[in-house]
Amino acid sequence: YHLLSINYFNSLTKNWFNFIANNLFFCFMNKRKITKLDELEFKPFDKYGKLIQGWTWHNISFDKETNFGTYISKLEPGTKTLPHIHTGYEEFLILEGELIDSDGTIFKKGDLISYKPNSTHSSYSKKGCLILTFMRGHNNQLNKNNKTW
């Protein structure tokens, strides 16, 4: 009788564990988002409170309140970004085209760039580019004297 109750208990435990594991799996899988590069819906880039001509973006997981998350930017040829300072990390991967940073460095397809907190820069694209951006903090615009607005 004792062996029967242990086997029964083990069977219940195993079934309960499988039930929980399967339901957790499906719960987490429903929270997955797949972004396909050929199906992006770009909107005018308005992250600084005004539209920037030639700059559009597709929000993947970016939260405007915290300024954390991921998005894809498309800069048309001739587009300039605004000078800004980072309060947290900003990292981006050039998916297509090239981007010229304020110090003249040219970033090309496949380059992964990381800016530390308190770094400043702006960028320009002669040819246009597609950029995957990972933000972890706010960017504050700089005026002509490199002071925050």
JSON list of C-alpha atoms in Angstrom, two decimals:
[
{"chain": "A", "resi": 1, "resn": "TYR", "atom": "CA", "xyz": [0.00, 0.00, 0.00]},
{"chain": "A", "resi": 2, "resn": "HIS", "atom": "CA", "xyz": [2.85, 2.41, 0.87]},
{"chain": "A", "resi": 3, "resn": "LEU", "atom": "CA", "xyz": [4.62, 1.79, -2.47]},
{"chain": "A", "resi": 4, "resn": "LEU", "atom": "CA", "xyz": [1.34, 2.35, -4.32]},
{"chain": "A", "resi": 5, "resn": "SER", "atom": "CA", "xyz": [0.81, 5.73, -2.62]},
{"chain": "A", "resi": 6, "resn": "ILE", "atom": "CA", "xyz": [4.40, 6.83, -3.44]},
{"chain": "A", "resi": 7, "resn": "ASN", "atom": "CA", "xyz": [3.94, 5.89, -7.10]},
{"chain": "A", "resi": 8, "resn": "TYR", "atom": "CA", "xyz": [0.59, 7.66, -7.16]},
{"chain": "A", "resi": 9, "resn": "PHE", "atom": "CA", "xyz": [2.14, 10.76, -5.58]},
{"chain": "A", "resi": 10, "resn": "ASN", "atom": "CA", "xyz": [5.05, 10.70, -8.07]},
{"chain": "A", "resi": 11, "resn": "SER", "atom": "CA", "xyz": [2.61, 10.38, -10.95]},
{"chain": "A", "resi": 12, "resn": "LEU", "atom": "CA", "xyz": [0.55, 13.32, -9.69]},
{"chain": "A", "resi": 13, "resn": "THR", "atom": "CA", "xyz": [3.67, 15.42, -9.16]},
{"chain": "A", "resi": 14, "resn": "LYS", "atom": "CA", "xyz": [4.97, 14.65, -12.64]},
{"chain": "A", "resi": 15, "resn": "ASN", "atom": "CA", "xyz": [1.59, 15.43, -14.24]},
{"chain": "A", "resi": 16, "resn": "TRP", "atom": "CA", "xyz": [1.26, 18.65, -12.24]},
{"chain": "A", "resi": 17, "resn": "PHE", "atom": "CA", "xyz": [4.78, 19.71, -13.21]},
{"chain": "A", "resi": 18, "resn": "ASN", "atom": "CA", "xyz": [4.11, 19.00, -16.92]},
{"chain": "A", "resi": 19, "resn": "PHE", "atom": "CA", "xyz": [0.84, 20.93, -16.77]},
{"chain": "A", "resi": 20, "resn": "ILE", "atom": "CA", "xyz": [2.52, 23.97, -15.18]},
{"chain": "A", "resi": 21, "resn": "ALA", "atom": "CA", "xyz": [5.54, 23.82, -17.53]},
{"chain": "A", "resi": 22, "resn": "ASN", "atom": "CA", "xyz": [3.35, 23.60, -20.64]},
{"chain": "A", "resi": 23, "resn": "ASN", "atom": "CA", "xyz": [1.15, 26.48, -19.53]},
{"chain": "A", "resi": 24, "resn": "LEU", "atom": "CA", "xyz": [4.14, 28.65, -18.65]},
{"chain": "A", "resi": 25, "resn": "PHE", "atom": "CA", "xyz": [5.66, 27.89, -22.05]},
{"chain": "A", "resi": 26, "resn": "PHE", "atom": "CA", "xyz": [2.52, 29.04, -23.87]},
{"chain": "A", "resi": 27, "resn": "CYS", "atom": "CA", "xyz": [2.15, 32.05, -21.59]},
{"chain": "A", "resi": 28, "resn": "PHE", "atom": "CA", "xyz": [5.65, 33.26, -22.45]},
{"chain": "A", "resi": 29, "resn": "MET", "atom": "CA", "xyz": [5.35, 32.38, -26.13]},
{"chain": "A", "resi": 30, "resn": "ASN", "atom": "CA", "xyz": [2.31, 34.66, -26.38]},
{"chain": "A", "resi": 31, "resn": "LYS", "atom": "CA", "xyz": [4.52, 37.53, -25.22]},
{"chain": "A", "resi": 32, "resn": "ARG", "atom": "CA", "xyz": [6.99, 37.08, -28.09]},
{"chain": "A", "resi": 33, "resn": "LYS", "atom": "CA", "xyz": [7.01, 39.61, -30.94]},
{"chain": "A", "resi": 34, "resn": "ILE", "atom": "CA", "xyz": [8.61, 38.92, -34.31]},
{"chain": "A", "resi": 35, "resn": "THR", "atom": "CA", "xyz": [9.62, 41.92, -36.42]},
{"chain": "A", "resi": 36, "resn": "LYS", "atom": "CA", "xyz": [10.22, 41.27, -40.11]},
{"chain": "A", "resi": 37, "resn": "LEU", "atom": "CA", "xyz": [12.44, 43.80, -41.85]},
{"chain": "A", "resi": 38, "resn": "ASP", "atom": "CA", "xyz": [10.44, 43.59, -45.07]},
{"chain": "A", "resi": 39, "resn": "GLU", "atom": "CA", "xyz": [7.15, 44.36, -43.28]},
{"chain": "A", "resi": 40, "resn": "LEU", "atom": "CA", "xyz": [8.09, 47.46, -41.24]},
{"chain": "A", "resi": 41, "resn": "GLU", "atom": "CA", "xyz": [5.64, 50.34, -40.94]},
{"chain": "A", "resi": 42, "resn": "PHE", "atom": "CA", "xyz": [7.66, 53.52, -40.64]},
{"chain": "A", "resi": 43, "resn": "LYS", "atom": "CA", "xyz": [6.22, 56.65, -39.04]},
{"chain": "A", "resi": 44, "resn": "PRO", "atom": "CA", "xyz": [7.67, 60.17, -38.85]},
{"chain": "A", "resi": 45, "resn": "PHE", "atom": "CA", "xyz": [10.34, 60.38, -36.15]},
{"chain": "A", "resi": 46, "resn": "ASP", "atom": "CA", "xyz": [9.03, 62.66, -33.39]},
{"chain": "A", "resi": 47, "resn": "LYS", "atom": "CA", "xyz": [11.04, 61.54, -30.37]},
{"chain": "A", "resi": 48, "resn": "TYR", "atom": "CA", "xyz": [12.42, 65.04, -29.72]},
{"chain": "A", "resi": 49, "resn": "GLY", "atom": "CA", "xyz": [9.00, 66.74, -29.80]},
{"chain": "A", "resi": 50, "resn": "LYS", "atom": "CA", "xyz": [9.24, 67.84, -33.42]},
{"chain": "A", "resi": 51, "resn": "LEU", "atom": "CA", "xyz": [9.48, 66.01, -36.72]},
{"chain": "A", "resi": 52, "resn": "ILE", "atom": "CA", "xyz": [12.89, 65.66, -38.32]},
{"chain": "A", "resi": 53, "resn": "GLN", "atom": "CA", "xyz": [12.74, 65.80, -42.10]},
{"chain": "A", "resi": 54, "resn": "GLY", "atom": "CA", "xyz": [13.88, 62.53, -43.71]},
{"chain": "A", "resi": 55, "resn": "TRP", "atom": "CA", "xyz": [13.84, 60.48, -40.49]},
{"chain": "A", "resi": 56, "resn": "THR", "atom": "CA", "xyz": [11.22, 57.78, -39.92]},
{"chain": "A", "resi": 57, "resn": "TRP", "atom": "CA", "xyz": [11.08, 54.95, -37.41]},
{"chain": "A", "resi": 58, "resn": "HIS", "atom": "CA", "xyz": [9.39, 51.66, -36.57]},
{"chain": "A", "resi": 59, "resn": "ASN", "atom": "CA", "xyz": [8.83, 51.08, -32.86]},
{"chain": "A", "resi": 60, "resn": "ILE", "atom": "CA", "xyz": [9.62, 47.55, -31.71]},
{"chain": "A", "resi": 61, "resn": "SER", "atom": "CA", "xyz": [9.62, 47.88, -27.92]},
{"chain": "A", "resi": 62, "resn": "PHE", "atom": "CA", "xyz": [10.51, 51.51, -27.23]},
{"chain": "A", "resi": 63, "resn": "ASP", "atom": "CA", "xyz": [8.75, 53.19, -24.28]},
{"chain": "A", "resi": 64, "resn": "LYS", "atom": "CA", "xyz": [8.59, 56.99, -24.61]},
{"chain": "A", "resi": 65, "resn": "GLU", "atom": "CA", "xyz": [8.17, 57.45, -20.84]},
{"chain": "A", "resi": 66, "resn": "THR", "atom": "CA", "xyz": [11.32, 55.57, -19.80]},
{"chain": "A", "resi": 67, "resn": "ASN", "atom": "CA", "xyz": [13.20, 56.01, -23.10]},
{"chain": "A", "resi": 68, "resn": "PHE", "atom": "CA", "xyz": [14.14, 52.33, -22.91]},
{"chain": "A", "resi": 69, "resn": "GLY", "atom": "CA", "xyz": [13.60, 49.89, -25.73]},
{"chain": "A", "resi": 70, "resn": "THR", "atom": "CA", "xyz": [14.33, 49.10, -29.35]},
{"chain": "A", "resi": 71, "resn": "TYR", "atom": "CA", "xyz": [13.37, 50.69, -32.64]},
{"chain": "A", "resi": 72, "resn": "ILE", "atom": "CA", "xyz": [14.44, 50.80, -36.27]},
{"chain": "A", "resi": 73, "resn": "SER", "atom": "CA", "xyz": [15.25, 54.15, -37.87]},
{"chain": "A", "resi": 74, "resn": "LYS", "atom": "CA", "xyz": [15.34, 54.95, -41.55]},
{"chain": "A", "resi": 75, "resn": "LEU", "atom": "CA", "xyz": [17.28, 58.05, -42.56]},
{"chain": "A", "resi": 76, "resn": "GLU", "atom": "CA", "xyz": [16.83, 59.24, -46.12]},
{"chain": "A", "resi": 77, "resn": "PRO", "atom": "CA", "xyz": [19.90, 60.56, -47.99]},
{"chain": "A", "resi": 78, "resn": "GLY", "atom": "CA", "xyz": [20.90, 63.96, -46.60]},
{"chain": "A", "resi": 79, "resn": "THR", "atom": "CA", "xyz": [19.21, 63.51, -43.20]},
{"chain": "A", "resi": 80, "resn": "LYS", "atom": "CA", "xyz": [20.88, 64.96, -40.09]},
{"chain": "A", "resi": 81, "resn": "THR", "atom": "CA", "xyz": [20.17, 63.98, -36.49]},
{"chain": "A", "resi": 82, "resn": "LEU", "atom": "CA", "xyz": [20.07, 66.58, -33.75]},
{"chain": "A", "resi": 83, "resn": "PRO", "atom": "CA", "xyz": [23.07, 67.05, -31.44]},
{"chain": "A", "resi": 84, "resn": "HIS", "atom": "CA", "xyz": [22.30, 65.33, -28.14]},
{"chain": "A", "resi": 85, "resn": "ILE", "atom": "CA", "xyz": [23.76, 63.97, -24.89]},
{"chain": "A", "resi": 86, "resn": "HIS", "atom": "CA", "xyz": [22.99, 60.50, -23.58]},
{"chain": "A", "resi": 87, "resn": "THR", "atom": "CA", "xyz": [21.82, 59.93, -20.00]},
{"chain": "A", "resi": 88, "resn": "GLY", "atom": "CA", "xyz": [22.13, 56.18, -20.51]},
{"chain": "A", "resi": 89, "resn": "TYR", "atom": "CA", "xyz": [23.57, 53.83, -23.08]},
{"chain": "A", "resi": 90, "resn": "GLU", "atom": "CA", "xyz": [22.59, 54.10, -26.75]},
{"chain": "A", "resi": 91, "resn": "GLU", "atom": "CA", "xyz": [23.65, 51.31, -29.04]},
{"chain": "A", "resi": 92, "resn": "PHE", "atom": "CA", "xyz": [22.83, 50.80, -32.68]},
{"chain": "A", "resi": 93, "resn": "LEU", "atom": "CA", "xyz": [23.55, 48.40, -35.50]},
{"chain": "A", "resi": 94, "resn": "ILE", "atom": "CA", "xyz": [23.77, 49.65, -39.09]},
{"chain": "A", "resi": 95, "resn": "LEU", "atom": "CA", "xyz": [21.52, 47.32, -41.09]},
{"chain": "A", "resi": 96, "resn": "GLU", "atom": "CA", "xyz": [21.87, 49.11, -44.45]},
{"chain": "A", "resi": 97, "resn": "GLY", "atom": "CA", "xyz": [23.70, 52.13, -45.85]},
{"chain": "A", "resi": 98, "resn": "GLU", "atom": "CA", "xyz": [26.07, 54.27, -43.86]},
{"chain": "A", "resi": 99, "resn": "LEU", "atom": "CA", "xyz": [26.01, 56.95, -41.20]},
{"chain": "A", "resi": 100, "resn": "ILE", "atom": "CA", "xyz": [28.64, 59.65, -40.59]},
{"chain": "A", "resi": 101, "resn": "ASP", "atom": "CA", "xyz": [29.12, 60.71, -36.97]},
{"chain": "A", "resi": 102, "resn": "SER", "atom": "CA", "xyz": [29.92, 64.24, -35.83]},
{"chain": "A", "resi": 103, "resn": "ASP", "atom": "CA", "xyz": [33.64, 63.40, -35.55]},
{"chain": "A", "resi": 104, "resn": "GLY", "atom": "CA", "xyz": [33.73, 62.17, -39.18]},
{"chain": "A", "resi": 105, "resn": "THR", "atom": "CA", "xyz": [33.69, 58.43, -38.39]},
{"chain": "A", "resi": 106, "resn": "ILE", "atom": "CA", "xyz": [31.75, 56.51, -41.03]},
{"chain": "A", "resi": 107, "resn": "PHE", "atom": "CA", "xyz": [29.62, 53.63, -39.77]},
{"chain": "A", "resi": 108, "resn": "LYS", "atom": "CA", "xyz": [28.77, 50.96, -42.35]},
{"chain": "A", "resi": 109, "resn": "LYS", "atom": "CA", "xyz": [26.51, 47.93, -42.61]},
{"chain": "A", "resi": 110, "resn": "GLY", "atom": "CA", "xyz": [27.32, 45.49, -39.82]},
{"chain": "A", "resi": 111, "resn": "ASP", "atom": "CA", "xyz": [28.90, 48.07, -37.48]},
{"chain": "A", "resi": 112, "resn": "LEU", "atom": "CA", "xyz": [27.59, 48.01, -33.90]},
{"chain": "A", "resi": 113, "resn": "ILE", "atom": "CA", "xyz": [28.14, 51.32, -32.14]},
{"chain": "A", "resi": 114, "resn": "SER", "atom": "CA", "xyz": [27.83, 51.88, -28.38]},
{"chain": "A", "resi": 115, "resn": "TYR", "atom": "CA", "xyz": [27.66, 55.28, -26.66]},
{"chain": "A", "resi": 116, "resn": "LYS", "atom": "CA", "xyz": [28.18, 55.47, -22.91]},
{"chain": "A", "resi": 117, "resn": "PRO", "atom": "CA", "xyz": [26.17, 57.75, -20.62]},
{"chain": "A", "resi": 118, "resn": "ASN", "atom": "CA", "xyz": [27.20, 61.44, -20.88]},
{"chain": "A", "resi": 119, "resn": "SER", "atom": "CA", "xyz": [28.53, 61.04, -24.43]},
{"chain": "A", "resi": 120, "resn": "THR", "atom": "CA", "xyz": [27.45, 63.57, -27.07]},
{"chain": "A", "resi": 121, "resn": "HIS", "atom": "CA", "xyz": [27.15, 63.38, -30.83]},
{"chain": "A", "resi": 122, "resn": "SER", "atom": "CA", "xyz": [25.01, 63.94, -33.89]},
{"chain": "A", "resi": 123, "resn": "SER", "atom": "CA", "xyz": [25.02, 62.08, -37.20]},
{"chain": "A", "resi": 124, "resn": "TYR", "atom": "CA", "xyz": [24.44, 62.57, -40.90]},
{"chain": "A", "resi": 125, "resn": "SER", "atom": "CA", "xyz": [23.66, 60.17, -43.73]},
{"chain": "A", "resi": 126, "resn": "LYS", "atom": "CA", "xyz": [24.75, 61.04, -47.28]},
{"chain": "A", "resi": 127, "resn": "LYS", "atom": "CA", "xyz": [23.45, 57.80, -48.79]},
{"chain": "A", "resi": 128, "resn": "GLY", "atom": "CA", "xyz": [20.63, 56.95, -46.36]},
{"chain": "A", "resi": 129, "resn": "CYS", "atom": "CA", "xyz": [20.63, 54.13, -43.85]},
{"chain": "A", "resi": 130, "resn": "LEU", "atom": "CA", "xyz": [18.59, 51.68, -41.79]},
{"chain": "A", "resi": 131, "resn": "ILE", "atom": "CA", "xyz": [19.55, 51.45, -38.10]},
{"chain": "A", "resi": 132, "resn": "LEU", "atom": "CA", "xyz": [18.49, 49.08, -35.30]},
{"chain": "A", "resi": 133, "resn": "THR", "atom": "CA", "xyz": [18.68, 51.14, -32.06]},
{"chain": "A", "resi": 134, "resn": "PHE", "atom": "CA", "xyz": [18.76, 49.95, -28.44]},
{"chain": "A", "resi": 135, "resn": "MET", "atom": "CA", "xyz": [18.04, 52.80, -26.01]},
{"chain": "A", "resi": 136, "resn": "ARG", "atom": "CA", "xyz": [18.63, 52.71, -22.25]},
{"chain": "A", "resi": 137, "resn": "GLY", "atom": "CA", "xyz": [18.06, 56.27, -21.12]},
{"chain": "A", "resi": 138, "resn": "HIS", "atom": "CA", "xyz": [17.05, 59.70, -22.34]},
{"chain": "A", "resi": 139, "resn": "ASN", "atom": "CA", "xyz": [18.77, 61.77, -24.98]},
{"chain": "A", "resi": 140, "resn": "ASN", "atom": "CA", "xyz": [18.72, 65.49, -24.27]},
{"chain": "A", "resi": 141, "resn": "GLN", "atom": "CA", "xyz": [19.03, 67.88, -27.18]},
{"chain": "A", "resi": 142, "resn": "LEU", "atom": "CA", "xyz": [22.03, 70.21, -27.22]},
{"chain": "A", "resi": 143, "resn": "ASN", "atom": "CA", "xyz": [21.91, 73.77, -28.50]},
{"chain": "A", "resi": 144, "resn": "LYS", "atom": "CA", "xyz": [24.65, 75.39, -30.60]},
{"chain": "A", "resi": 145, "resn": "ASN", "atom": "CA", "xyz": [26.84, 75.91, -27.51]},
{"chain": "A", "resi": 146, "resn": "ASN", "atom": "CA", "xyz": [26.57, 72.22, -26.51]},
{"chain": "A", "resi": 147, "resn": "LYS", "atom": "CA", "xyz": [24.26, 73.07, -23.61]},
{"chain": "A", "resi": 148, "resn": "THR", "atom": "CA", "xyz": [21.13, 71.00, -22.92]},
{"chain": "A", "resi": 149, "resn": "TRP", "atom": "CA", "xyz": [17.82, 72.61, -23.73]}
]
